[in-house]
Coordinates of C-alpha atoms and ligand atoms in Angstrom, one line a residue:
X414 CA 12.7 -22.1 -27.1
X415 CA 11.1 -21.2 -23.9
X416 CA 7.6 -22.0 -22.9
X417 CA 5.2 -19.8 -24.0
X418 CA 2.3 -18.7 -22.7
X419 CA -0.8 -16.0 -23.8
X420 CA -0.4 -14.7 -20.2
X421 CA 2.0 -14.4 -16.9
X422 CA 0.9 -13.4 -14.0
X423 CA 3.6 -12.3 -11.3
X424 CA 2.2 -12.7 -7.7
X425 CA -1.0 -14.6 -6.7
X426 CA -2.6 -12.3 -4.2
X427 CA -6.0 -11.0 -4.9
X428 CA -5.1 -9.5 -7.8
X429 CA -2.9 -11.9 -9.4
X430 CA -4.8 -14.9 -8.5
X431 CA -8.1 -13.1 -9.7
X432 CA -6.5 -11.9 -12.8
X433 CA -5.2 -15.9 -13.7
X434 CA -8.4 -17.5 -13.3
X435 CA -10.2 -15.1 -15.3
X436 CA -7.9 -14.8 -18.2
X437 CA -7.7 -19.1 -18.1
X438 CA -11.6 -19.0 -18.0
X439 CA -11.5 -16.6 -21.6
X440 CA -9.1 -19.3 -23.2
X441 CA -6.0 -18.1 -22.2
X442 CA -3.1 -19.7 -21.6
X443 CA -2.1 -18.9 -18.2
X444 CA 0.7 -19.1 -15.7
X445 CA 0.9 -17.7 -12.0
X446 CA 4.9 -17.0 -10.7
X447 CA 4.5 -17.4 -7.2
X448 CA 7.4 -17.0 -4.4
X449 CA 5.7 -17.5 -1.2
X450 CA 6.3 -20.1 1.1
X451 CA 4.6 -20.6 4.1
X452 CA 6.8 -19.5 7.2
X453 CA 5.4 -22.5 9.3
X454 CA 5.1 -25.2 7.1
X455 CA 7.7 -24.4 5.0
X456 CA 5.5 -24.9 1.7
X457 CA 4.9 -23.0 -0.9
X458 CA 1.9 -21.3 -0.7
X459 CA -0.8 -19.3 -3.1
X460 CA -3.1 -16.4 -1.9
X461 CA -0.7 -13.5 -1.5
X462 CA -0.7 -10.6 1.8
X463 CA -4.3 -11.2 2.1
X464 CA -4.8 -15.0 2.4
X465 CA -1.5 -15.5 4.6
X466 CA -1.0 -12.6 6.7
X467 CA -3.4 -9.8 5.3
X468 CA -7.2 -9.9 5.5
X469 CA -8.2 -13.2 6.1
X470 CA -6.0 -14.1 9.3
X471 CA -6.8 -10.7 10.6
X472 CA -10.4 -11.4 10.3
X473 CA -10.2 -14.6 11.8
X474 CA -8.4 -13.0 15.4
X475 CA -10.8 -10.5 15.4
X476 CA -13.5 -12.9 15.5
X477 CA -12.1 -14.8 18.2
X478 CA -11.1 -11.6 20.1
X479 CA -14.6 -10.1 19.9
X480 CA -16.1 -13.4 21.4
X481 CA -13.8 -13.6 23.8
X482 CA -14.3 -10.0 25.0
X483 CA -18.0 -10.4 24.5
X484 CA -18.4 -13.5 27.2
X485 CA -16.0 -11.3 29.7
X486 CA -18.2 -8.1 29.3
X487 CA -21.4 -7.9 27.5
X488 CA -23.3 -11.0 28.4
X489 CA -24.6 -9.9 31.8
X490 CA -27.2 -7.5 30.0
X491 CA -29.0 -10.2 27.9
X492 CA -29.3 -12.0 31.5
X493 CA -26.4 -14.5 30.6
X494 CA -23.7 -15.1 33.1
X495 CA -20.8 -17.5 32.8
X496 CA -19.7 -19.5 36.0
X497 CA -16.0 -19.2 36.4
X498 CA -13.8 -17.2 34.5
X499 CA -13.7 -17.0 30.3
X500 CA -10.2 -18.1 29.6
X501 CA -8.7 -17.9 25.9
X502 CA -6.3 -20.3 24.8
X503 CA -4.2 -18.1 22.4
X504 CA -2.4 -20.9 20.8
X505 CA -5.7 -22.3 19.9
X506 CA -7.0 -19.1 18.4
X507 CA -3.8 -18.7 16.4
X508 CA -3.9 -22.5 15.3
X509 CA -7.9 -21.9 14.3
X510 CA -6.7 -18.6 12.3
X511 CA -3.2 -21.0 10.7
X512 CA -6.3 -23.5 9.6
X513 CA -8.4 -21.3 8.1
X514 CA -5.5 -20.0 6.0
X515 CA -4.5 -23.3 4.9
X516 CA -8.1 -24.1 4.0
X517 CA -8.0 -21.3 1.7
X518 CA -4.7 -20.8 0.2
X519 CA -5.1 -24.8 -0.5
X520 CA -8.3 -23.4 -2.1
X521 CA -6.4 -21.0 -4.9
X522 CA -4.2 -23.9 -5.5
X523 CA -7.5 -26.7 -6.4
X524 CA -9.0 -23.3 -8.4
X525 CA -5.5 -22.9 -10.3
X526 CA -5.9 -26.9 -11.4
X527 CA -9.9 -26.5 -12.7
X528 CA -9.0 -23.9 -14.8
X529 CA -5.6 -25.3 -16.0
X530 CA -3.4 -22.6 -14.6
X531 CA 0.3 -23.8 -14.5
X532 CA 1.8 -22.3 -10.8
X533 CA 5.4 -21.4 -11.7
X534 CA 6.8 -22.1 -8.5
X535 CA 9.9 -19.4 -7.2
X536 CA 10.5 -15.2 -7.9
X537 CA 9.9 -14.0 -11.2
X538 CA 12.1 -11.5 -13.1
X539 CA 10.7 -9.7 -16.3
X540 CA 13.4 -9.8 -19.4
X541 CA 13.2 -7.7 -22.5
X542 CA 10.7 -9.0 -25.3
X543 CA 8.4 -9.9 -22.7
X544 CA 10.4 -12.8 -20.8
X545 CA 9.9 -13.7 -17.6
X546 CA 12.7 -15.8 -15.8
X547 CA 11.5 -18.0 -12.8
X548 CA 14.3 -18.8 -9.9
X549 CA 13.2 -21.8 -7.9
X550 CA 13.5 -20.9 -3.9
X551 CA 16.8 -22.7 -3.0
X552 CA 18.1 -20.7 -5.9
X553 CA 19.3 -24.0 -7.8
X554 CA 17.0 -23.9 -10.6
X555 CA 16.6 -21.4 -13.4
X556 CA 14.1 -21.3 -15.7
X557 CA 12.7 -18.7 -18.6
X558 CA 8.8 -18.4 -20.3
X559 CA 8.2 -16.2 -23.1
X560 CA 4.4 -14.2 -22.2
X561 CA 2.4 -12.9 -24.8
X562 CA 1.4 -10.6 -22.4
X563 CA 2.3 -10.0 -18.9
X564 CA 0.3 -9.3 -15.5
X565 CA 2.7 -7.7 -12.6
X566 CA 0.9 -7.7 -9.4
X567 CA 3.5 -8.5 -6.7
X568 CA 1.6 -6.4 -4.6
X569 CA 2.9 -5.0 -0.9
X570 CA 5.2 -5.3 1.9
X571 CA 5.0 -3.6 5.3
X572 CA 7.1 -0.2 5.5
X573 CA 9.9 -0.4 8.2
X574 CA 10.8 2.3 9.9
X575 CA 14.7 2.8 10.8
X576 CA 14.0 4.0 13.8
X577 CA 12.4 1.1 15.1
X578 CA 13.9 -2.2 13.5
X579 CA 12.2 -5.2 14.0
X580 CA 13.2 -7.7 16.8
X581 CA 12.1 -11.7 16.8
X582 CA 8.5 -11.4 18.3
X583 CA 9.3 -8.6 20.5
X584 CA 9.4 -5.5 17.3
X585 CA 7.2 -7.0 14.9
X586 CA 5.1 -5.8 11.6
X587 CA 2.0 -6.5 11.0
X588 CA 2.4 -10.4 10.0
X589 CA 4.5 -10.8 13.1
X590 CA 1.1 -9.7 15.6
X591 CA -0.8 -12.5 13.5
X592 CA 1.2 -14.9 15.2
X593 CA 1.8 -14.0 18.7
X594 CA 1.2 -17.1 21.1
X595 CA 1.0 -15.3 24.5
X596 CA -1.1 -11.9 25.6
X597 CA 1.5 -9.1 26.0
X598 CA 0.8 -7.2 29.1
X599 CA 1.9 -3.6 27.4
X600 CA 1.7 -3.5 23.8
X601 CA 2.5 -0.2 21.7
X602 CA 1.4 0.0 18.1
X603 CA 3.1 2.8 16.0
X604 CA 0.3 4.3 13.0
X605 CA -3.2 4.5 14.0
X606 CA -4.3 3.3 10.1
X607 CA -6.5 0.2 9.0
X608 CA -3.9 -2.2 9.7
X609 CA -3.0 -0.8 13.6
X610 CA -6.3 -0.4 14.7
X611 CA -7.4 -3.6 13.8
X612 CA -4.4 -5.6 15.3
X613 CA -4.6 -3.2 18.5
X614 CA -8.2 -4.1 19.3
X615 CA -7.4 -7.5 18.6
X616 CA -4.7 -7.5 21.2
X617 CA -6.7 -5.0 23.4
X618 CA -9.8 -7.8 23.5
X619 CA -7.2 -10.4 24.6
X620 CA -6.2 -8.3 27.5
X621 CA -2.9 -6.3 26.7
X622 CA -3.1 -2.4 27.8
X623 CA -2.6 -0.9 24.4
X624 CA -1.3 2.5 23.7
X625 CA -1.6 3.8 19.6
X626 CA 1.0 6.6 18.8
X627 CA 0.3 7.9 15.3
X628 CA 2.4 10.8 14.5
X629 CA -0.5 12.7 11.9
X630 CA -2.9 15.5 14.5
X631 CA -6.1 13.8 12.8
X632 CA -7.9 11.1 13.6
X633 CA -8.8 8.7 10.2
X634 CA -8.0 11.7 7.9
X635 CA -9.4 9.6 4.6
X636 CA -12.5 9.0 6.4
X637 CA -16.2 11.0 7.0
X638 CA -14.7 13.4 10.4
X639 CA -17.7 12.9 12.2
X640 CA -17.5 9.4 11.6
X641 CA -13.7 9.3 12.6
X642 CA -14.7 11.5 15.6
X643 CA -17.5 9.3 16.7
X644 CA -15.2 6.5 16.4
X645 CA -12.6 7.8 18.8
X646 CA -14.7 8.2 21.0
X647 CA -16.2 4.6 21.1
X648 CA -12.1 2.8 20.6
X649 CA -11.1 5.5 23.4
X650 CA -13.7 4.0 25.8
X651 CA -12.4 0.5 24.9
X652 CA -9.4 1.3 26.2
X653 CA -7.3 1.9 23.3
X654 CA -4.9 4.9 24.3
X655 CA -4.6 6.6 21.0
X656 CA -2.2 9.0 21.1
X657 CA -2.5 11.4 17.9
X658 CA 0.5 13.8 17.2
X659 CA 2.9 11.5 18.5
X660 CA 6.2 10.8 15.7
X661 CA 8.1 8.2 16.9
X662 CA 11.5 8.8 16.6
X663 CA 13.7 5.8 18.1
X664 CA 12.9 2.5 20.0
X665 CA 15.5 0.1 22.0
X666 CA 15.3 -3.3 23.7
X667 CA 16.6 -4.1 27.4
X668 CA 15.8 -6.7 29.6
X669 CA 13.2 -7.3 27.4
X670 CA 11.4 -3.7 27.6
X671 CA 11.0 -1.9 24.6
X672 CA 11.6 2.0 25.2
X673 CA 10.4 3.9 22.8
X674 CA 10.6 7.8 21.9
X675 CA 8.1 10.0 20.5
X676 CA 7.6 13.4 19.9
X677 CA 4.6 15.3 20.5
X678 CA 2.7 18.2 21.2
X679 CA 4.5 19.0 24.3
X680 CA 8.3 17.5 23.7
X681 CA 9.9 14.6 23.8
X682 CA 8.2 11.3 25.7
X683 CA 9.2 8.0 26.4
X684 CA 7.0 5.0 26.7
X685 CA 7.6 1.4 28.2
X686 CA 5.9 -1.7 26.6
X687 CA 6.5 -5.2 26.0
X688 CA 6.0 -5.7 23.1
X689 CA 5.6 -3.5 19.6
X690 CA 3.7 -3.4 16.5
X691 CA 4.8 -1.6 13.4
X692 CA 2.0 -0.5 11.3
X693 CA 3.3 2.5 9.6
X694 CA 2.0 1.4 6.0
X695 CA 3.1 -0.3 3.2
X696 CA 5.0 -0.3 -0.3
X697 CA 4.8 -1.5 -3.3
X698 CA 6.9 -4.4 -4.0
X699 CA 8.9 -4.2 -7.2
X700 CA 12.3 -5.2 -5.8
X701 CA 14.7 -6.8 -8.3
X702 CA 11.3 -7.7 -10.5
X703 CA 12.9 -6.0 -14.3
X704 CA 16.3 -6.8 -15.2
X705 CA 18.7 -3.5 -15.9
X706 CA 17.6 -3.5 -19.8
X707 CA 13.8 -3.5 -19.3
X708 CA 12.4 0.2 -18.8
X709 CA 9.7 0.2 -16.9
X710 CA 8.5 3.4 -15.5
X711 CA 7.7 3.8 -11.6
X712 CA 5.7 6.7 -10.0
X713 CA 7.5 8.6 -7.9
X714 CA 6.4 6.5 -4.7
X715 CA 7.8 3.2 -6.4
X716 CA 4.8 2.3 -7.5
X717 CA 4.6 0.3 -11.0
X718 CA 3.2 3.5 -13.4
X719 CA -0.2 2.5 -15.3
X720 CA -3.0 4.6 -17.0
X721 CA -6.6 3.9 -16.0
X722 CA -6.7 0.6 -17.9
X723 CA -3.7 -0.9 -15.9
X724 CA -1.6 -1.0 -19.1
X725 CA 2.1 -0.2 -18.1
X726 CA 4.6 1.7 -20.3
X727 CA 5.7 -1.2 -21.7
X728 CA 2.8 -2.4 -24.5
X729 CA 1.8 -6.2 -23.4
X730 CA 2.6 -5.5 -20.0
X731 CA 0.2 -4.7 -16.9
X732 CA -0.3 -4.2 -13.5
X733 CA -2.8 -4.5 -10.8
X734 CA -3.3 -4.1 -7.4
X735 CA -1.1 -3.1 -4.4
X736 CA 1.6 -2.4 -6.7
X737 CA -0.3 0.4 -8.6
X738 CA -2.0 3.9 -7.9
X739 CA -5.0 3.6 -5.6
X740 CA -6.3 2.0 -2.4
X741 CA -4.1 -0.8 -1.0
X742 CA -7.4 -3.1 -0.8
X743 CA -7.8 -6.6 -2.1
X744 CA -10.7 -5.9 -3.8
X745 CA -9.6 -3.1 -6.0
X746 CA -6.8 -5.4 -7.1
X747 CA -9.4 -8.1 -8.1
X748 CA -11.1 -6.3 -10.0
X749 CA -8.5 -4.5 -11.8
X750 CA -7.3 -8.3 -12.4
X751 CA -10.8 -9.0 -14.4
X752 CA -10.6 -5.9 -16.4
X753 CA -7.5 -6.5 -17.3
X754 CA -7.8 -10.2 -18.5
X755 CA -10.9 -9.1 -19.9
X756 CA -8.8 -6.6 -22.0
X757 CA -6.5 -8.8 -23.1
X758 CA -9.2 -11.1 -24.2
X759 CA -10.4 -8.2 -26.6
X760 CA -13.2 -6.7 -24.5
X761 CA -13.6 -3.8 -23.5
X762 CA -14.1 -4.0 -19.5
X763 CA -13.0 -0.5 -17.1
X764 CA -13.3 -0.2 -13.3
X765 CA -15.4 2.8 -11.6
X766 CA -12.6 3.7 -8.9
X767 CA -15.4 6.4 -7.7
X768 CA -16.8 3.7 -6.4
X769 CA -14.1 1.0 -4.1
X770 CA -16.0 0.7 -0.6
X771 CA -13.0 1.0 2.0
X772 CA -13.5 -0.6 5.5
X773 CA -12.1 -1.3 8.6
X774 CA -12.8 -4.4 11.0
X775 CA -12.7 -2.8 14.6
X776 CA -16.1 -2.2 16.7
X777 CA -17.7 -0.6 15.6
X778 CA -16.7 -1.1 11.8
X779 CA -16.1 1.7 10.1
X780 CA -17.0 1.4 6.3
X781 CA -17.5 4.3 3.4
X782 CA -17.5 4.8 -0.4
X783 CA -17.4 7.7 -2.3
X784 CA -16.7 11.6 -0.6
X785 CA -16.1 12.8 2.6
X786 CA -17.9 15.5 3.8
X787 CA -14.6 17.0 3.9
X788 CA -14.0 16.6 0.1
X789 CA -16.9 17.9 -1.0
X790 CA -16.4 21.2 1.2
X791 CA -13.1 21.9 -0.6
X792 CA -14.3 20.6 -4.0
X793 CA -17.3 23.2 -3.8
X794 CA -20.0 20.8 -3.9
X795 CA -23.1 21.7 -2.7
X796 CA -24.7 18.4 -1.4
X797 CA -27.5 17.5 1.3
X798 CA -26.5 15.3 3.9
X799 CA -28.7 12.7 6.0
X800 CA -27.7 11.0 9.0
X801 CA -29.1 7.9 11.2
X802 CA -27.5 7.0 14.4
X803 CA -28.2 2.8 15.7
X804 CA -29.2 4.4 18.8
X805 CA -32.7 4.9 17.0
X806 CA -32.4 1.4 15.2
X807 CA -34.8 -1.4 17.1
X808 CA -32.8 -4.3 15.4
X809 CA -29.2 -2.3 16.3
X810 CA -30.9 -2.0 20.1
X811 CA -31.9 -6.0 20.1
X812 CA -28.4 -6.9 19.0
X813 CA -26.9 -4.4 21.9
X814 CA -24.9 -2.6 19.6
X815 CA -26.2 0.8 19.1
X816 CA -22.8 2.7 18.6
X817 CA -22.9 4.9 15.5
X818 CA -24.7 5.8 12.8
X819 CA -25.3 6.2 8.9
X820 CA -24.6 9.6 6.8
X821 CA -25.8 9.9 3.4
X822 CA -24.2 12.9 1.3
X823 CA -26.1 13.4 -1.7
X824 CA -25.8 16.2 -4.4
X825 CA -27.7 19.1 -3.7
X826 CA -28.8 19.3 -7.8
X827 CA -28.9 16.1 -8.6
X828 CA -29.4 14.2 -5.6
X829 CA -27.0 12.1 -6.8
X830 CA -25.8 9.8 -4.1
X831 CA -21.8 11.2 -3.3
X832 CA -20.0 9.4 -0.3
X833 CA -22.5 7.3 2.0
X834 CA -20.0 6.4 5.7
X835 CA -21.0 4.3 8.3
X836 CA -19.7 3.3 11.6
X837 CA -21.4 0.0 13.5
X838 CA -22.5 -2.9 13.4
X839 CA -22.2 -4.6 10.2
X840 CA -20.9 -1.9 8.6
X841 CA -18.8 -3.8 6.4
X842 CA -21.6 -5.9 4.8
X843 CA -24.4 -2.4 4.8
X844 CA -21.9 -0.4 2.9
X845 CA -23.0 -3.0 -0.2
X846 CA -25.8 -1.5 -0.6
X847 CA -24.3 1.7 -1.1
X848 CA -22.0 0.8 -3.6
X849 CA -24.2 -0.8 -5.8
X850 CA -26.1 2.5 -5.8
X851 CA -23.8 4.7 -6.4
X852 CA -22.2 2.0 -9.3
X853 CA -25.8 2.8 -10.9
X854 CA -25.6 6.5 -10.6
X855 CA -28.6 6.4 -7.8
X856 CA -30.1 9.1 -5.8
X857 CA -30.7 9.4 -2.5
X858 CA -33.9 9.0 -3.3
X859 CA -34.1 5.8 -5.1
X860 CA -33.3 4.5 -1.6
X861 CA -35.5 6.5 -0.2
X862 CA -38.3 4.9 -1.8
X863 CA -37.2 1.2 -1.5
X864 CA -38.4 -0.8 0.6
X865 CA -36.3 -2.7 3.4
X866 CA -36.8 -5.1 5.8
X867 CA -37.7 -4.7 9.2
X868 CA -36.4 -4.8 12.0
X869 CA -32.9 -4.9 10.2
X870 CA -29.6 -2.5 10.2
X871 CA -30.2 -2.1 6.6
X872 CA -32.9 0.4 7.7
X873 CA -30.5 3.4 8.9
X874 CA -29.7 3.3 5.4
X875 CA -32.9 4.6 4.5
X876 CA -33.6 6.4 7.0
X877 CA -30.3 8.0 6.6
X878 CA -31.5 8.8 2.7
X879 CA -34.6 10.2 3.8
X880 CA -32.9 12.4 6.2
X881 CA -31.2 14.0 3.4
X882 CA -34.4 15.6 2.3
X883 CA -35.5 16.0 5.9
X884 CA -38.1 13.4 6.0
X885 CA -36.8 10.5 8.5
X886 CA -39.2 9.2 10.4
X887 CA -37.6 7.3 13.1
X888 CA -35.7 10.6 14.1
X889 CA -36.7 14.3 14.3
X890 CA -35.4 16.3 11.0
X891 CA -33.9 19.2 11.1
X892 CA -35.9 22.2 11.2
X893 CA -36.8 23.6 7.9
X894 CA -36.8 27.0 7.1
Ligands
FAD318 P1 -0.4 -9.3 -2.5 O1 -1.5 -9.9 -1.8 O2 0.7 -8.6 -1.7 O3 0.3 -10.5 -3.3 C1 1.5 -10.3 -4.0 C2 2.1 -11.6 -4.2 O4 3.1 -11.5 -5.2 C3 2.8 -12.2 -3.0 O5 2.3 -13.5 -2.8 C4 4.2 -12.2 -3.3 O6 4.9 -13.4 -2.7 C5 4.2 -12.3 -4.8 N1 5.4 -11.8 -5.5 C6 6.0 -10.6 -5.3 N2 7.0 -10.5 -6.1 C7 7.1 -11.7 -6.8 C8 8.0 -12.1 -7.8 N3 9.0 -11.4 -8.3 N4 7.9 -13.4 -8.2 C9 6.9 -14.2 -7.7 N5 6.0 -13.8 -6.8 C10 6.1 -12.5 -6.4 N6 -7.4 -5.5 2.2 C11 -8.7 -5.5 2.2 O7 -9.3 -5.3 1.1 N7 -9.5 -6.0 3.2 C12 -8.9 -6.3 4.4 O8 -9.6 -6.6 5.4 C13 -7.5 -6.2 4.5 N8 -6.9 -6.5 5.7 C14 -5.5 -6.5 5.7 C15 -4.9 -6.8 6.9 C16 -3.5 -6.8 7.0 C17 -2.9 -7.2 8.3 C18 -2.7 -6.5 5.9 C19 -1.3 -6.6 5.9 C20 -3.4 -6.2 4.7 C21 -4.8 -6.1 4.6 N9 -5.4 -5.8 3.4 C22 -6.8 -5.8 3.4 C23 -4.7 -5.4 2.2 C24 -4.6 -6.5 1.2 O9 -4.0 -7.6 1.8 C25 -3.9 -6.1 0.0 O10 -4.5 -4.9 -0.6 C26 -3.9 -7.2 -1.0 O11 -3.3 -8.4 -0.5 C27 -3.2 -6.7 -2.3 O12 -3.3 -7.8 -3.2 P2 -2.1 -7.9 -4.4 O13 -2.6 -9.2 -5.1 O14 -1.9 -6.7 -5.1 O15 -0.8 -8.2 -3.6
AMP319 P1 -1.8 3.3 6.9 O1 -0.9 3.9 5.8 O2 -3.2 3.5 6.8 O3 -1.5 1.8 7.2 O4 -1.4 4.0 8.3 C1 -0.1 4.1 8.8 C2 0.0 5.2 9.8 O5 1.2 5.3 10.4 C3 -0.2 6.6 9.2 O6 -1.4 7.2 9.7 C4 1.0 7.4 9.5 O7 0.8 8.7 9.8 C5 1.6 6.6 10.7 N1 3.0 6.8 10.9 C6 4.0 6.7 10.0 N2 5.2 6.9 10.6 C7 5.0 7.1 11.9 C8 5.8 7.4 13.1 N3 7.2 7.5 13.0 N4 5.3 7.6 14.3 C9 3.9 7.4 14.4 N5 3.1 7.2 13.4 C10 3.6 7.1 12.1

């Protein structure tokens, strides 16, 4: 008989790994299939997209790129000034990032062996009756578990786009740009989404002239426009060259040029780099994962189908994360990991997808949960809407970072808080606060009358929920009538 467990879990990124500790910490037993192995070391590795070549290692570059373009170009002002040139040592900055990833991923592993989580080494195929097979990476050895219940979160991979196939480390995706060990002089990145941006201002810190095609005519279309818009403005005077319009049709390498065609506005152009990044989105990953006889049903975008309690069409059977409906962020996926184990463990847990905080990692960030402006136009809300720019933030102006601001949408009945976007400093960690209150159904004026620290960012929060009902007092309101 095969092994048995209460639960599998296929894939061990944030939402496979999140779902396997929880359901082992209810008194499950649990097992993680896992097929990753690390493309330096060679080694099998836990974590997923985000711990090897997703959010973490992109946060650690950007770190390093912001500090680097900080001592060339923002010290003077706070009177500091740096004999001698700043020099970066890229293979440094990429061994830091490689360590950090290690650290982490090593991390998962020591987590999987407190909880008593087996790691079912190799790819994982789902039989009939609820079996999963496990095929070891050389392929040599076979072996089958029998799940009680299963857990599919095998997550993402990056789209490719035909017309631009990948090429060693000259065409590369978005795991390929984590790993670069030299500053290209001309670097294009095609799709001007989460993922592009934040690898293009990486590489545009470091030095490289950086040119952004993205074939849709708007700017951040999920996001807050004047949030987008201010945002252009402030990546535009950084130097990135964002091209909006622009479809890119083909791309070929000579003598080590990439030529690449786009269309836009005005015809057909060609552009010269060095080097490429292809950032054009990704997919769910569900290749080869159900043998013939298992019938599973996909959406139409390949994506594993599930209603809102992650429960596929198969009873037993779940799925979370990048692999299902809804935001391609680690943190959804996490928590649709808990509720799930939590489920199977006979409670009765659900997620509040009104309320998944999005954010990208570029300066300014750029951070938001709940509407858009936008959305609430065409839905027919009727809301009230408070901005705060850092401009008029002491503790933004002490910092030297006053690009941006704060916009509070709140319902014009109920004052219930809708969609709060920032862009700025911090944005990432402000756009908590948020989220917690709109998690407890809070108005814009139960910020408004709470009290926050001063001097801190955390402030154009308030004054951004004040301004809603016209009463900032670090800005003038707008005129009442
Ligand atoms: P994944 O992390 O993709 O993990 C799936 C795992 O399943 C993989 O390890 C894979 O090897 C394994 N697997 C697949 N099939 C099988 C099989 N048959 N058998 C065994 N194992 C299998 N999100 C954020 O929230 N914040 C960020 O800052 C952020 N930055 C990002 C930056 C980049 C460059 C990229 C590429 C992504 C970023 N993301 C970010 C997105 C985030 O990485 C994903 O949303 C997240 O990793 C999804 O988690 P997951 O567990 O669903 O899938
Ligand atoms: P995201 O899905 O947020 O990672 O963003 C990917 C971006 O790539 C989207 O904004 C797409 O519009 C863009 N994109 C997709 N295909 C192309 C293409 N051929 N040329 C330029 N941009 C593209």
């Amino acid at each position: 008989m095969a092994d048995a467990f209460d639960v599998i879990v296929i894939g061990s990124g944030p939402a496979g790994y999140v779902a396997a500790i929880r359901c082992a910490q209810l008194g499950l037993k649990t097992a993680c299939v896992e097929k990753w192995i690390n493309n330096k070391s060679n080694k099998p590795a836990l974590g997923g997209t985000c711990l090897n070549v997703g959010c973490i290692p992109s946060k650690a570059l950007l770190e390093s790129s912001e500090k680097f373009d900080e001592s060339r170009h923002h010290m003077a002002e706070h009177g500091i000034s740096i004999d001698g040139q700043v020099n970066i040592d890229v293979p440094a900055m990429i061994a830091r990032k490689d360590k950090i990833v290690g650290e982490l991923t090593g991390g998962i592993a020591q987590l999987f062996k407190a909880n008593g989580i087996e790691w079912l080494q190799g790819t994982g195929k789902i039989f009939p009756d609820k079996h999963v097979q496990v095929t070891s990476a050389d392929g040599k050895t076979v072996n089958s578990y029998a799940g009680e219940n299963i857990i599919i979160a095998t997550g993402s991979v990056p789209f490719e786009l035909p017309a631009t196939p990948l090429h060693e480390d000259v065409v590369v995706d978005s795991a390929g740009a984590l790993d670069w060990t030299d500053i290209p002089k001309r670097l294009c990145v095609i799709g001007a989404g989460v993922i592009g941006l934040e690898l293009g201002s990486v590489w545009r810190r470091l030095g490289s002239e950086v040119v952004v095609l993205e074939a849709q005519d708007t700017f951040l279309p999920m996001a807050d426009q004047r949030i987008a818009k201010d945002s252009l403005r402030q990546f535009t005077a950084q130097g990135l060259d964002i091209r909006l319009s622009a479809r890119v049709v083909s791309s070929k390498i000579e003598n080590n040029t990439v030529t690449i065609e786009y269309q836009d506005k005005d015809g057909d152009q060609t552009l010269e780099v060095d080097r490429m990044i292809v950032a054009v989105g990704r997919r769910a990953f569900t290749d080869d994962l159900c043998n013939d006889d298992v019938e599973m049903e996909f959406d139409e975008r390949g994506l594993v189908h599930v209603n809102d309690y992650c429960e596929t069409s198969i009873p037993g059977i779940y799925a979370v994360g990048d692999v299902v409906r809804g935001p391609m962020l680690a943190h959804k996926g996490s928590e649709e990991g808990v509720m799930v184990a939590e489920r199977i463990a006979g409670q009765h847990s659900h997620l509040n997808y009104e309320a998944i905080p999005s954010v990208i990692y570029t300066l300014p960030e750029i951070a938001w949960v709940g509407k858009t402006e936008e959305q609430l136009k065409s839905d027919g809300i009727k809301y009230n809407a408070g901005s705060f720019p850092f401009a008029a933030s002491g503790r933004a102006k002490a910092m030297a970072q006053t690009a941006g601001m704060v916009r509070v949408l709140a319902d014009a009945e109920t004052d219930r808080v809708l969609g709060v976007h920032i862009c700025g400093p911090s944005a990432s960690e402000l756009i908590g606060q948020a989220v917690i209150v709109m998690e407890y159904e809070g108005t814009s004026e139960d910020i408004a009358r709470t009290v926050f620290s001063h001097p801190t960012l955390s402030e154009a929060v308030h004054e951004a929920a004040l301004g809603a009902d016209n009463r900032a007092i670090h800005i003038a309101n707008r005129k009442r009538n």
